[in-house]
CSV table of C-alpha atoms and ligand atoms in Angstrom, one decimal:
chain,number,residue,atom,x,y,z
R,292,MET,CA,52.4,7.1,-16.5
R,293,LYS,CA,55.8,5.6,-15.5
R,294,ASN,CA,54.9,5.4,-11.6
R,295,SER,CA,51.3,4.2,-12.8
R,296,ILE,CA,52.7,1.2,-14.6
R,297,LEU,CA,54.9,0.3,-11.7
R,298,SER,CA,52.5,0.5,-9.3
R,299,ILE,CA,50.2,-1.9,-11.5
R,300,LEU,CA,53.2,-4.1,-11.8
R,301,CYS,CA,53.5,-4.2,-8.0
R,302,ILE,CA,49.8,-4.7,-7.4
R,303,LEU,CA,50.2,-7.8,-9.9
R,304,SER,CA,53.3,-9.2,-8.2
R,305,ALA,CA,51.9,-8.6,-4.9
R,306,PHE,CA,48.7,-10.8,-6.2
R,307,VAL,CA,50.8,-13.4,-7.3
R,308,TYR,CA,53.2,-13.6,-4.4
R,309,GLY,CA,49.8,-13.4,-2.1
R,310,GLN,CA,48.7,-16.6,-3.9
R,311,GLU,CA,51.7,-18.7,-3.6
R,312,LYS,CA,51.5,-17.7,0.0
R,313,ASP,CA,48.3,-19.5,-0.2
R,314,VAL,CA,49.2,-22.5,-1.6
R,315,THR,CA,52.3,-23.1,1.1
R,316,THR,CA,49.9,-22.2,4.1
R,317,ASN,CA,47.7,-25.0,2.3
R,318,LEU,CA,50.9,-27.6,2.0
R,319,TYR,CA,51.1,-26.9,5.5
R,320,ASP,CA,47.7,-27.4,6.8
R,321,THR,CA,46.8,-30.5,4.7
R,322,TYR,CA,50.0,-32.2,5.1
R,323,GLU,CA,48.8,-35.3,7.0
R,324,GLN,CA,46.8,-36.5,3.9
R,325,TYR,CA,50.2,-37.1,2.2
R,326,LYS,CA,52.4,-37.9,4.7
R,327,GLU,CA,53.6,-41.7,3.9
R,328,THR,CA,52.8,-43.2,7.3
R,329,THR,CA,54.7,-46.5,6.7
R,330,ILE,CA,57.8,-44.8,7.6
R,331,GLY,CA,57.5,-42.7,10.7
R,332,LYS,CA,60.6,-42.8,12.6
R,333,ARG,CA,64.6,-42.0,11.3
R,334,ARG,CA,65.9,-45.8,11.8
R,335,ILE,CA,64.2,-46.6,8.2
R,336,LYS,CA,66.0,-48.9,5.8
R,337,HIS,CA,65.8,-50.3,2.3
R,338,VAL,CA,63.3,-52.9,2.9
R,339,ASP,CA,61.0,-50.3,4.1
R,340,ILE,CA,60.8,-48.3,1.2
R,341,GLN,CA,61.0,-51.2,-1.4
R,342,PRO,CA,57.0,-51.3,-1.2
R,343,LEU,CA,56.6,-47.6,-2.1
R,344,ILE,CA,59.1,-48.0,-5.0
R,345,VAL,CA,56.9,-51.1,-6.2
R,346,LYS,CA,53.9,-48.9,-5.9
R,347,TYR,CA,55.3,-46.3,-8.2
R,348,THR,CA,56.5,-48.7,-10.5
R,349,GLN,CA,53.1,-49.9,-10.9
R,350,ASN,CA,51.6,-46.4,-11.6
R,351,PRO,CA,51.9,-45.0,-14.9
R,352,LYS,CA,52.2,-41.4,-13.9
R,353,PHE,CA,55.8,-42.4,-12.5
R,354,ILE,CA,59.0,-43.7,-14.2
R,355,VAL,CA,60.8,-45.8,-12.0
R,356,GLN,CA,64.3,-47.1,-13.2
R,357,LYS,CA,66.9,-49.3,-11.3
R,358,VAL,CA,70.0,-47.1,-11.5
R,359,GLY,CA,72.3,-48.8,-10.0
R,360,GLU,CA,73.4,-51.1,-6.3
R,361,SER,CA,74.8,-50.8,-3.1
R,362,ILE,CA,78.4,-52.2,-2.5
R,363,GLU,CA,75.9,-54.7,-0.7
R,364,GLY,CA,73.7,-55.5,-3.5
R,365,ARG,CA,70.8,-53.2,-2.5
R,366,SER,CA,68.8,-51.4,-5.5
R,367,LEU,CA,69.0,-47.7,-6.4
R,368,SER,CA,65.9,-46.5,-7.9
R,369,LEU,CA,65.4,-43.1,-9.6
R,370,ILE,CA,61.2,-42.2,-9.9
R,371,SER,CA,60.8,-39.7,-12.5
R,372,ILE,CA,57.6,-37.8,-13.3
R,373,GLY,CA,56.7,-34.4,-15.6
R,374,THR,CA,57.5,-33.4,-18.9
R,375,GLY,CA,58.8,-30.2,-18.4
R,376,GLU,CA,62.3,-29.0,-20.2
R,377,ILE,CA,63.9,-28.1,-16.9
R,378,ASN,CA,65.4,-31.1,-15.2
R,379,VAL,CA,65.2,-31.3,-11.3
R,380,PHE,CA,67.3,-33.6,-9.9
R,381,LEU,CA,66.7,-34.7,-5.7
R,382,TRP,CA,68.6,-37.6,-3.7
R,383,SER,CA,68.5,-38.0,-0.1
R,384,GLN,CA,70.5,-39.9,2.3
R,385,MET,CA,73.8,-40.3,0.9
R,386,HIS,CA,74.8,-40.2,4.8
R,387,GLY,CA,72.8,-43.7,6.3
R,388,ASN,CA,71.6,-41.8,9.4
R,389,GLU,CA,70.3,-39.0,7.5
R,390,PRO,CA,66.8,-40.1,6.9
R,391,THR,CA,64.5,-37.1,7.0
R,392,ALA,CA,64.3,-36.1,3.6
R,393,THR,CA,63.8,-39.9,2.4
R,394,GLN,CA,60.6,-39.8,4.4
R,395,ALA,CA,59.9,-36.2,2.8
R,396,ILE,CA,60.4,-37.4,-0.7
R,397,PHE,CA,57.6,-40.5,-0.3
R,398,ASP,CA,55.2,-37.5,1.1
R,399,ILE,CA,56.1,-35.5,-2.0
R,400,LEU,CA,55.3,-38.4,-4.2
R,401,ASN,CA,51.9,-39.1,-2.5
R,402,PHE,CA,51.1,-35.3,-3.1
R,403,LEU,CA,52.4,-35.8,-6.6
R,404,ASP,CA,50.1,-39.1,-6.9
R,405,SER,CA,46.9,-37.2,-5.6
R,406,PRO,CA,44.1,-35.5,-7.6
R,407,ASP,CA,44.5,-32.5,-5.3
R,408,PHE,CA,46.6,-29.2,-6.0
R,409,ALA,CA,45.9,-29.9,-9.9
R,410,GLU,CA,46.6,-26.4,-10.9
R,411,GLU,CA,49.9,-26.0,-9.2
R,412,LYS,CA,51.0,-29.4,-9.9
R,413,LYS,CA,49.8,-29.1,-13.7
R,414,GLU,CA,52.4,-25.8,-13.7
R,415,ILE,CA,55.0,-27.9,-11.8
R,416,LEU,CA,54.9,-31.2,-14.1
R,417,LYS,CA,54.5,-28.8,-17.5
R,418,HIS,CA,57.7,-27.0,-17.0
R,419,LEU,CA,59.8,-29.4,-14.8
R,420,THR,CA,60.6,-33.2,-14.9
R,421,LEU,CA,61.4,-34.2,-11.7
R,422,HIS,CA,63.7,-37.2,-10.8
R,423,PHE,CA,63.9,-38.5,-7.3
R,424,LEU,CA,66.7,-40.7,-5.9
R,425,PRO,CA,66.0,-41.9,-2.2
R,426,MET,CA,68.4,-43.3,0.1
R,427,LEU,CA,71.4,-43.2,-1.9
R,428,ASN,CA,73.3,-45.2,0.8
R,429,PRO,CA,71.2,-48.0,2.2
R,430,ASP,CA,73.7,-50.2,3.3
R,431,GLY,CA,74.7,-47.4,6.0
R,432,ALA,CA,70.8,-47.1,6.7
R,433,GLU,CA,70.8,-50.3,7.4
R,434,VAL,CA,73.0,-50.1,10.3
R,435,TYR,CA,72.3,-46.5,10.6
R,436,GLN,CA,75.6,-45.0,9.9
R,437,ARG,CA,77.2,-42.1,8.0
R,438,ARG,CA,79.6,-44.5,5.8
R,439,ASN,CA,78.9,-46.9,3.4
R,440,ALA,CA,79.8,-50.5,3.4
R,441,LEU,CA,83.1,-49.8,2.1
R,442,GLY,CA,83.5,-47.3,5.1
R,443,VAL,CA,83.9,-44.3,2.9
R,444,ASP,CA,82.0,-41.1,2.9
R,445,ILE,CA,80.0,-40.9,-0.3
R,446,ASN,CA,80.4,-37.2,-0.1
R,447,ARG,CA,84.0,-37.4,-0.1
R,448,ASP,CA,84.1,-39.6,-3.3
R,449,ALA,CA,82.8,-37.4,-6.1
R,450,LEU,CA,86.3,-37.7,-7.6
R,451,ARG,CA,87.9,-41.0,-7.1
R,452,LEU,CA,84.4,-42.7,-7.5
R,453,GLN,CA,85.1,-46.0,-5.9
R,454,SER,CA,81.7,-46.6,-4.2
R,455,PRO,CA,79.2,-47.9,-6.6
R,456,GLU,CA,76.5,-45.3,-5.0
R,457,GLY,CA,78.9,-42.4,-5.9
R,458,GLN,CA,79.2,-43.9,-9.2
R,459,THR,CA,75.6,-43.9,-9.6
R,460,LEU,CA,74.8,-40.5,-8.4
R,461,LYS,CA,77.4,-39.2,-11.0
R,462,LYS,CA,75.8,-41.5,-13.8
R,463,VAL,CA,72.4,-40.1,-13.2
R,464,ARG,CA,73.6,-36.6,-12.6
R,465,ASP,CA,75.5,-36.7,-16.0
R,466,SER,CA,72.5,-38.2,-17.9
R,467,LEU,CA,70.2,-35.5,-16.8
R,468,ASN,CA,72.3,-32.5,-16.8
R,469,ALA,CA,70.0,-31.3,-14.2
R,470,ASP,CA,69.1,-27.5,-13.9
R,471,PHE,CA,68.5,-27.9,-10.5
R,472,GLY,CA,69.8,-30.2,-7.9
R,473,PHE,CA,68.6,-30.9,-4.2
R,474,ASN,CA,70.8,-32.4,-2.1
R,475,LEU,CA,69.3,-33.7,1.0
R,476,HIS,CA,70.9,-34.2,4.4
R,477,ASP,CA,70.5,-34.4,8.2
R,478,GLN,CA,72.8,-32.1,10.1
R,479,SER,CA,73.6,-32.3,14.1
R,480,THR,CA,70.8,-31.5,16.3
R,481,TYR,CA,73.1,-29.1,18.1
R,482,TYR,CA,73.5,-26.5,15.3
R,483,ASN,CA,71.5,-23.4,16.1
R,484,ALA,CA,70.9,-20.1,14.2
R,485,GLU,CA,74.3,-18.0,14.8
R,486,LEU,CA,73.9,-16.1,18.3
R,487,THR,CA,70.2,-17.3,19.0
R,488,SER,CA,69.3,-20.2,21.2
R,489,LYS,CA,67.1,-21.2,18.4
R,490,PRO,CA,67.9,-24.5,16.9
R,491,ALA,CA,69.1,-24.5,12.8
R,492,THR,CA,65.8,-26.7,12.2
R,493,ILE,CA,66.4,-26.3,8.6
R,494,SER,CA,69.8,-25.1,6.8
R,495,TYR,CA,70.2,-24.1,3.6
R,496,LEU,CA,73.3,-23.7,1.2
R,497,ALA,CA,73.8,-22.7,-2.6
R,498,THR,CA,76.6,-24.8,-2.7
R,499,ALA,CA,80.2,-22.8,-3.8
R,500,TYR,CA,82.1,-24.4,-7.1
R,501,ASN,CA,85.5,-23.3,-6.0
R,502,TYR,CA,87.5,-22.2,-3.0
R,503,GLU,CA,87.1,-18.2,-4.1
R,504,LYS,CA,83.1,-19.0,-3.4
R,505,ASP,CA,82.6,-16.9,-6.6
R,506,MET,CA,79.2,-16.2,-8.0
R,507,ASN,CA,77.7,-17.0,-11.3
R,508,ASP,CA,74.1,-17.1,-12.7
R,509,VAL,CA,73.8,-21.2,-11.8
R,510,ARG,CA,74.8,-20.1,-8.2
R,511,ALA,CA,72.7,-17.2,-7.9
R,512,ASN,CA,69.7,-19.2,-8.8
R,513,ALA,CA,70.1,-21.5,-6.0
R,514,MET,CA,70.3,-18.6,-3.9
R,515,LYS,CA,67.2,-17.3,-5.1
R,516,VAL,CA,65.2,-20.0,-4.6
R,517,ILE,CA,66.6,-20.3,-1.1
R,518,VAL,CA,65.2,-16.8,-0.1
R,519,TYR,CA,62.1,-17.9,-1.3
R,520,MET,CA,62.0,-21.3,0.9
R,521,ASN,CA,63.2,-19.2,3.8
R,522,ASN,CA,60.5,-16.9,3.8
R,523,ILE,CA,58.3,-19.6,3.6
R,524,ILE,CA,59.8,-21.8,6.4
R,525,GLN,CA,60.3,-18.9,8.6
R,526,LYS,CA,56.2,-18.9,9.0
R,527,TYR,CA,56.6,-22.1,10.8
R,528,ALA,CA,60.0,-22.3,12.4
R,529,PRO,CA,60.6,-18.4,13.2
R,530,GLY,CA,64.0,-17.7,13.5
R,531,GLN,CA,65.0,-21.6,12.9
R,532,VAL,CA,67.0,-21.4,9.8
R,533,GLY,CA,70.5,-21.3,9.5
R,534,ARG,CA,73.1,-20.7,6.4
R,535,TYR,CA,75.2,-23.7,6.2
R,536,SER,CA,79.0,-23.4,5.7
R,537,ASP,CA,80.0,-22.3,1.7
R,538,ASP,CA,83.6,-23.4,2.2
R,539,PHE,CA,84.5,-25.1,-1.0
R,540,GLU,CA,85.3,-29.2,-0.7
R,541,PRO,CA,86.8,-30.5,-3.6
R,542,ARG,CA,85.9,-34.1,-3.0
R,543,ALA,CA,82.1,-33.4,-2.3
R,544,PHE,CA,79.2,-34.2,-4.7
R,545,GLY,CA,77.2,-31.2,-4.2
R,546,ASP,CA,80.0,-28.8,-4.9
R,547,ASN,CA,81.4,-30.7,-7.6
R,548,ILE,CA,77.8,-30.8,-9.1
R,549,ALA,CA,77.6,-27.2,-9.0
R,550,LYS,CA,80.8,-26.8,-10.7
R,551,TRP,CA,79.1,-29.2,-13.5
R,552,GLY,CA,76.7,-26.4,-14.1
R,553,THR,CA,73.5,-27.5,-11.9
R,554,SER,CA,72.1,-24.8,-9.5
R,555,LEU,CA,72.4,-26.8,-6.5
R,556,ILE,CA,70.8,-26.5,-3.2
R,557,LEU,CA,71.6,-28.1,0.4
R,558,ILE,CA,69.1,-29.0,2.7
R,559,GLU,CA,69.9,-30.0,6.1
R,560,SER,CA,67.5,-31.1,8.4
R,561,GLY,CA,68.6,-30.3,12.2
R,562,GLY,CA,66.8,-30.4,15.4
R,563,TYR,CA,63.5,-29.0,16.5
R,564,THR,CA,62.5,-29.1,20.5
R,565,ASN,CA,60.6,-32.5,21.4
R,566,ASP,CA,60.8,-33.7,17.7
R,567,ILE,CA,62.8,-36.6,18.3
R,568,GLU,CA,62.1,-38.7,15.5
R,569,LYS,CA,61.9,-35.4,13.2
R,570,GLN,CA,58.4,-35.4,12.0
R,571,GLU,CA,57.8,-31.9,12.3
R,572,ILE,CA,61.1,-31.2,10.4
R,573,ARG,CA,60.3,-33.8,7.5
R,574,LYS,CA,57.2,-31.6,7.1
R,575,LEU,CA,59.0,-28.5,7.0
R,576,ASN,CA,61.2,-30.5,4.1
R,577,TYR,CA,57.8,-31.4,2.7
R,578,VAL,CA,56.5,-27.6,2.2
R,579,SER,CA,59.9,-26.5,1.7
R,580,ILE,CA,60.8,-28.7,-1.5
R,581,ILE,CA,57.3,-28.4,-3.2
R,582,SER,CA,57.4,-24.5,-2.6
R,583,ALA,CA,61.0,-24.6,-4.6
R,584,LEU,CA,59.6,-27.0,-7.1
R,585,TYR,CA,56.6,-24.3,-7.6
R,586,THR,CA,58.6,-21.4,-7.6
R,587,ILE,CA,61.1,-23.0,-10.3
R,588,ALA,CA,58.3,-24.1,-12.5
R,589,ASN,CA,56.5,-20.4,-12.7
R,590,GLY,CA,59.8,-18.8,-12.4
R,591,SER,CA,58.7,-16.5,-9.9
R,592,TYR,CA,62.0,-17.2,-7.8
R,593,LYS,CA,64.1,-15.1,-10.2
R,594,GLU,CA,62.5,-12.2,-8.6
R,595,GLU,CA,63.6,-12.6,-5.0
R,596,PRO,CA,67.0,-10.6,-3.8
R,597,VAL,CA,70.1,-12.4,-3.9
R,598,GLU,CA,71.4,-10.4,-1.3
R,599,ASP,CA,68.7,-11.5,1.2
R,600,TYR,CA,70.6,-15.0,1.0
R,601,GLU,CA,73.4,-13.2,3.2
R,602,LYS,CA,70.8,-12.5,5.5
R,603,ILE,CA,70.0,-15.7,6.7
R,604,PRO,CA,72.1,-16.3,9.8
R,605,GLN,CA,75.1,-18.6,9.7
R,606,ASN,CA,74.8,-22.2,11.4
R,607,ASP,CA,76.7,-22.1,14.7
R,608,LYS,CA,77.0,-25.4,16.9
R,609,LYS,CA,76.4,-24.1,20.2
R,610,LEU,CA,73.6,-26.2,21.8
R,611,PHE,CA,73.1,-28.4,24.3
R,612,ASP,CA,70.3,-30.6,25.3
R,613,LEU,CA,70.2,-29.6,28.8
R,614,LYS,CA,72.2,-26.8,30.1
R,615,ILE,CA,72.3,-25.8,33.8
R,616,GLU,CA,73.6,-22.5,34.7
R,617,ASN,CA,75.3,-21.1,37.5
R,618,VAL,CA,75.3,-24.1,39.9
R,619,THR,CA,77.3,-24.3,43.0
R,620,TYR,CA,79.8,-27.2,43.2
R,621,GLU,CA,81.8,-27.9,46.3
R,622,LEU,CA,85.5,-29.0,45.4
R,623,LEU,CA,87.8,-29.6,48.4
R,624,GLY,CA,85.8,-27.7,50.8
R,625,LYS,CA,85.5,-24.4,48.3
R,626,ASN,CA,82.3,-23.2,46.3
R,627,TYR,CA,82.7,-22.8,42.7
R,628,ILE,CA,80.0,-21.6,40.4
R,629,LEU,CA,79.7,-23.9,37.3
R,630,ASP,CA,77.7,-24.0,33.8
R,631,LEU,CA,77.0,-27.6,32.7
R,632,GLY,CA,76.5,-28.4,29.2
R,633,ILE,CA,75.1,-32.0,28.7
R,634,HIS,CA,74.5,-34.1,25.3
R,635,ARG,CA,72.1,-37.2,25.5
R,636,LEU,CA,74.0,-39.2,22.9
R,637,GLU,CA,71.9,-42.2,21.1
R,638,VAL,CA,73.1,-45.7,21.3
R,639,ASP,CA,71.5,-48.1,19.0
R,640,ASN,CA,70.4,-51.6,19.3
R,641,GLU,CA,71.8,-54.5,17.7
R,642,THR,CA,69.2,-54.3,15.0
R,643,HIS,CA,69.7,-50.7,14.6
R,644,ASP,CA,65.9,-49.9,14.6
R,645,ASP,CA,65.8,-48.4,18.1
R,646,PHE,CA,68.2,-46.9,20.6
R,647,TYR,CA,68.5,-45.5,24.2
R,648,TYR,CA,70.3,-42.5,25.6
R,649,SER,CA,73.7,-42.5,26.9
R,650,SER,CA,74.3,-39.3,28.3
R,651,ARG,CA,77.7,-37.0,28.5
R,652,ILE,CA,78.9,-33.9,30.5
R,653,MET,CA,80.4,-32.2,27.3
R,654,ASP,CA,81.6,-29.1,28.7
R,655,GLN,CA,81.7,-27.2,32.0
R,656,GLY,CA,82.4,-23.7,33.0
R,657,ASP,CA,81.3,-20.5,31.9
R,658,LEU,CA,78.9,-21.5,28.9
R,659,SER,CA,77.6,-18.0,28.6
R,660,THR,CA,77.6,-18.0,24.9
R,661,TYR,CA,76.0,-21.6,24.5
R,662,TYR,CA,72.3,-22.4,24.4
R,663,GLY,CA,70.0,-25.3,25.5
R,664,TYR,CA,66.9,-27.2,24.3
R,665,GLU,CA,66.2,-27.2,28.1
R,666,THR,CA,67.6,-24.7,30.4
R,667,LEU,CA,67.9,-24.3,34.2
R,668,ASN,CA,68.8,-21.5,35.8
R,669,ALA,CA,70.3,-23.2,39.2
R,670,LYS,CA,71.6,-19.8,40.6
R,671,GLY,CA,71.9,-20.7,44.5
R,672,TYR,CA,71.7,-24.3,44.1
R,673,LYS,CA,74.1,-26.9,45.1
R,674,LEU,CA,75.2,-30.0,43.2
R,675,LYS,CA,74.7,-32.9,45.3
R,676,VAL,CA,76.0,-36.5,44.6
R,677,GLY,CA,73.2,-39.2,43.9
R,678,LYS,CA,73.3,-42.3,46.5
R,679,VAL,CA,73.1,-46.0,46.4
R,680,PHE,CA,70.1,-47.4,48.1
R,681,PRO,CA,71.4,-49.6,51.0
R,682,LYS,CA,69.3,-52.7,50.1
R,683,SER,CA,69.9,-55.1,47.4
R,684,PHE,CA,67.3,-56.5,44.9
R,685,ILE,CA,67.1,-60.0,43.6
R,686,SER,CA,65.6,-59.0,40.2
R,687,ILE,CA,64.0,-56.2,37.8
R,688,ASN,CA,60.8,-57.4,39.0
R,689,ASP,CA,61.3,-56.3,42.7
R,690,ILE,CA,62.0,-52.8,41.5
R,691,SER,CA,58.6,-52.3,39.7
R,692,LYS,CA,57.0,-52.7,43.4
R,693,LEU,CA,59.0,-49.5,44.5
R,694,ASP,CA,57.8,-45.9,44.5
R,695,ILE,CA,60.7,-44.5,42.7
R,696,MET,CA,59.6,-41.2,42.9
R,697,SER,CA,59.9,-40.8,46.5
R,698,LEU,CA,63.5,-42.8,46.3
R,699,LEU,CA,64.5,-39.8,44.2
R,700,LYS,CA,63.2,-37.3,46.6
R,701,LEU,CA,65.3,-38.9,49.3
R,702,GLY,CA,68.4,-38.6,47.0
R,703,TYR,CA,68.7,-42.2,45.5
R,704,ALA,CA,70.2,-42.4,42.2
R,705,TYR,CA,71.1,-46.0,42.2
R,706,LEU,CA,69.7,-49.2,43.1
R,707,LYS,CA,71.4,-52.6,43.5
R,708,VAL,CA,70.4,-55.7,42.0
R,709,THR,CA,71.7,-59.1,42.1
R,710,ASP,CA,70.4,-60.8,38.8
R,711,ILE,CA,70.2,-58.4,35.9
R,712,PRO,CA,69.4,-60.5,32.4
R,713,LEU,CA,72.5,-59.5,30.1
R,714,GLU,CA,70.2,-58.4,27.4
R,715,ILE,CA,69.0,-55.7,29.3
R,716,VAL,CA,71.3,-52.6,28.5
R,717,SER,CA,69.1,-49.8,29.9
R,718,THR,CA,66.0,-49.1,32.2
R,719,LYS,CA,63.3,-47.0,31.6
R,720,VAL,CA,63.0,-46.8,35.7
R,721,PRO,CA,64.7,-43.1,36.3
R,722,LEU,CA,67.6,-44.8,38.4
R,723,HIS,CA,70.6,-46.6,37.5
R,724,LEU,CA,70.6,-50.1,38.1
R,725,VAL,CA,74.1,-51.4,39.5
R,726,SER,CA,75.7,-54.7,40.8
R,727,PRO,CA,75.7,-55.5,44.3
R,728,LYS,CA,79.4,-54.6,44.2
R,729,PHE,CA,79.1,-51.1,43.0
R,730,GLU,CA,80.2,-48.4,45.6
R,731,GLN,CA,79.0,-45.0,46.4
R,732,PRO,CA,80.3,-42.4,43.9
R,733,LYS,CA,81.9,-39.3,45.2
R,734,LEU,CA,80.9,-35.9,43.8
R,735,TYR,CA,83.2,-34.7,40.8
R,736,MET,CA,82.2,-33.0,37.7
R,737,GLU,CA,84.4,-33.7,34.6
R,738,ILE,CA,84.0,-34.0,30.8
R,739,GLY,CA,82.8,-37.0,29.6
R,740,ILE,CA,81.3,-38.5,32.6
R,741,ASN,CA,77.4,-39.6,32.8
R,742,PRO,CA,75.4,-36.8,34.1
R,743,THR,CA,73.8,-37.8,37.4
R,744,PHE,CA,73.3,-35.9,40.7
R,745,PHE,CA,70.9,-33.9,42.7
R,746,LEU,CA,70.3,-30.0,42.8
R,747,GLU,CA,69.4,-28.8,46.5
R,748,LYS,CA,68.2,-25.3,47.6
R,749,ASP,CA,68.0,-24.1,51.2
R,750,GLY,CA,68.9,-27.6,52.1
R,751,GLN,CA,66.1,-29.3,50.3
R,752,LEU,CA,66.7,-31.6,47.1
R,753,THR,CA,64.5,-29.8,44.3
R,754,HIS,CA,65.8,-31.8,41.1
R,755,ALA,CA,67.3,-34.8,40.2
R,756,VAL,CA,69.6,-35.5,36.9
R,757,ILE,CA,69.5,-39.1,35.9
R,758,ASN,CA,71.8,-39.9,32.7
R,759,GLY,CA,71.3,-36.3,31.8
R,760,PHE,CA,67.5,-36.0,31.9
R,761,LEU,CA,66.2,-32.9,34.4
R,762,ILE,CA,63.6,-34.6,36.6
R,763,ASP,CA,61.6,-31.9,39.0
R,764,LEU,CA,60.9,-33.4,42.4
R,765,ASP,CA,58.0,-31.2,43.0
R,766,SER,CA,55.9,-31.2,39.9
R,767,GLU,CA,57.2,-35.1,38.6
R,768,LYS,CA,57.2,-32.9,35.5
R,769,THR,CA,59.5,-35.0,33.1
R,770,ASN,CA,60.9,-36.0,29.8
R,771,PHE,CA,62.9,-39.0,31.1
R,772,LYS,CA,63.5,-41.7,28.7
R,773,ASN,CA,66.1,-44.2,30.3
R,774,ALA,CA,68.9,-44.7,32.9
R,775,MET,CA,71.9,-46.7,32.5
R,776,ILE,CA,72.7,-50.4,33.7
R,777,ILE,CA,76.1,-50.4,35.2
R,778,ARG,CA,77.5,-54.1,35.7
Y,270,ZN,ZN1,75.0,-35.7,5.4
């Protein structure tokens, strides 16, 4: 008897579980209908989201309140919907250069506003009241930086509360006394899931509330929701979920909000191959957060085994944009084997709405415990210096007439140009543009230098690396973005 009841329960729960899986599949597949297309890149600003805030202010389904102002006077808005007893508070972009979840929040609002998924939404809005505070640090977003206009990290201001943005976050948290909190950030794209080459595209944390990292029901609930979300995201980014460090930080908001009794879920958006503007990661945020709201609303997360939380691999930071393995480097007449680890660092333009790359060698030597988004095993290949083309050109226009690929095949990495307009800081041509007094560099490999060199095999040049971008000289296949202007 006992057994048959148990098996019926199993069938029932499998049915419910199976249904939920279908809902999340539909969420992923129908995403484009709800994507807020007016904000499609990382460098978004306060002015970009104001029309959306106004739209929801005029929509009777939502309550929009101005809850504060940044130091430079930019409004902070709280958008609420739902009639449930369980309060869920979600805030994003406390760090100005972490915009992925801000975009996802507006996708979620579009979803909530639509007539679709009526049953699931009814369930969500009957049990939950949702409160969204997108872009908590608009002054930082304006100049695409982590800190606010005071130069402080708002996430280290939970105790001292000097920043008006931090004061607003505290005030809203206290007024809602939320049951669940979603603390939405971006993390470095160089994080991987520990001991694997996979980027930690999404990382989760059930934030600790003391140094001892103790467990209580509040934290266990956050862990169970994370287990639920992880099972879903594994389907779309297998192996690409990490667990963020749970070291307690007494000055951080997440840690304090957990201490104040909210089940606190940190979501960090990391990297994903060839997703420079993090739009696939934004989609995973969308699926992850809506799925979490659904499981919180119907209570199914309570059935998740809390111990599975610990099975999510830890975050590690072992990724390079480009890793070149086993290359031969000749120094003072002797050959040595090196791995090279290269990061393509972003430099903003003056108005912080676009950027170019200025790449660096970050490490060299035995990098066998590291991984690359792009990896070349250069065993049997020799490093060769890039040559300066002997002729000087007058202007950038003269260069557009050149057959650049054949110059690369001859080993040229630098072109002398007399007259480069001052406002030009990088070039789309895969050769560095240099002043006529630029001298032929020698081959040397050192941490911190711009990775520009060639690879040679059996006396033939096979690859160019220009500003950290690998160019296969045979296939001409490349993801090259820009080279540098060296005045
Ligand atoms: Zn952050």
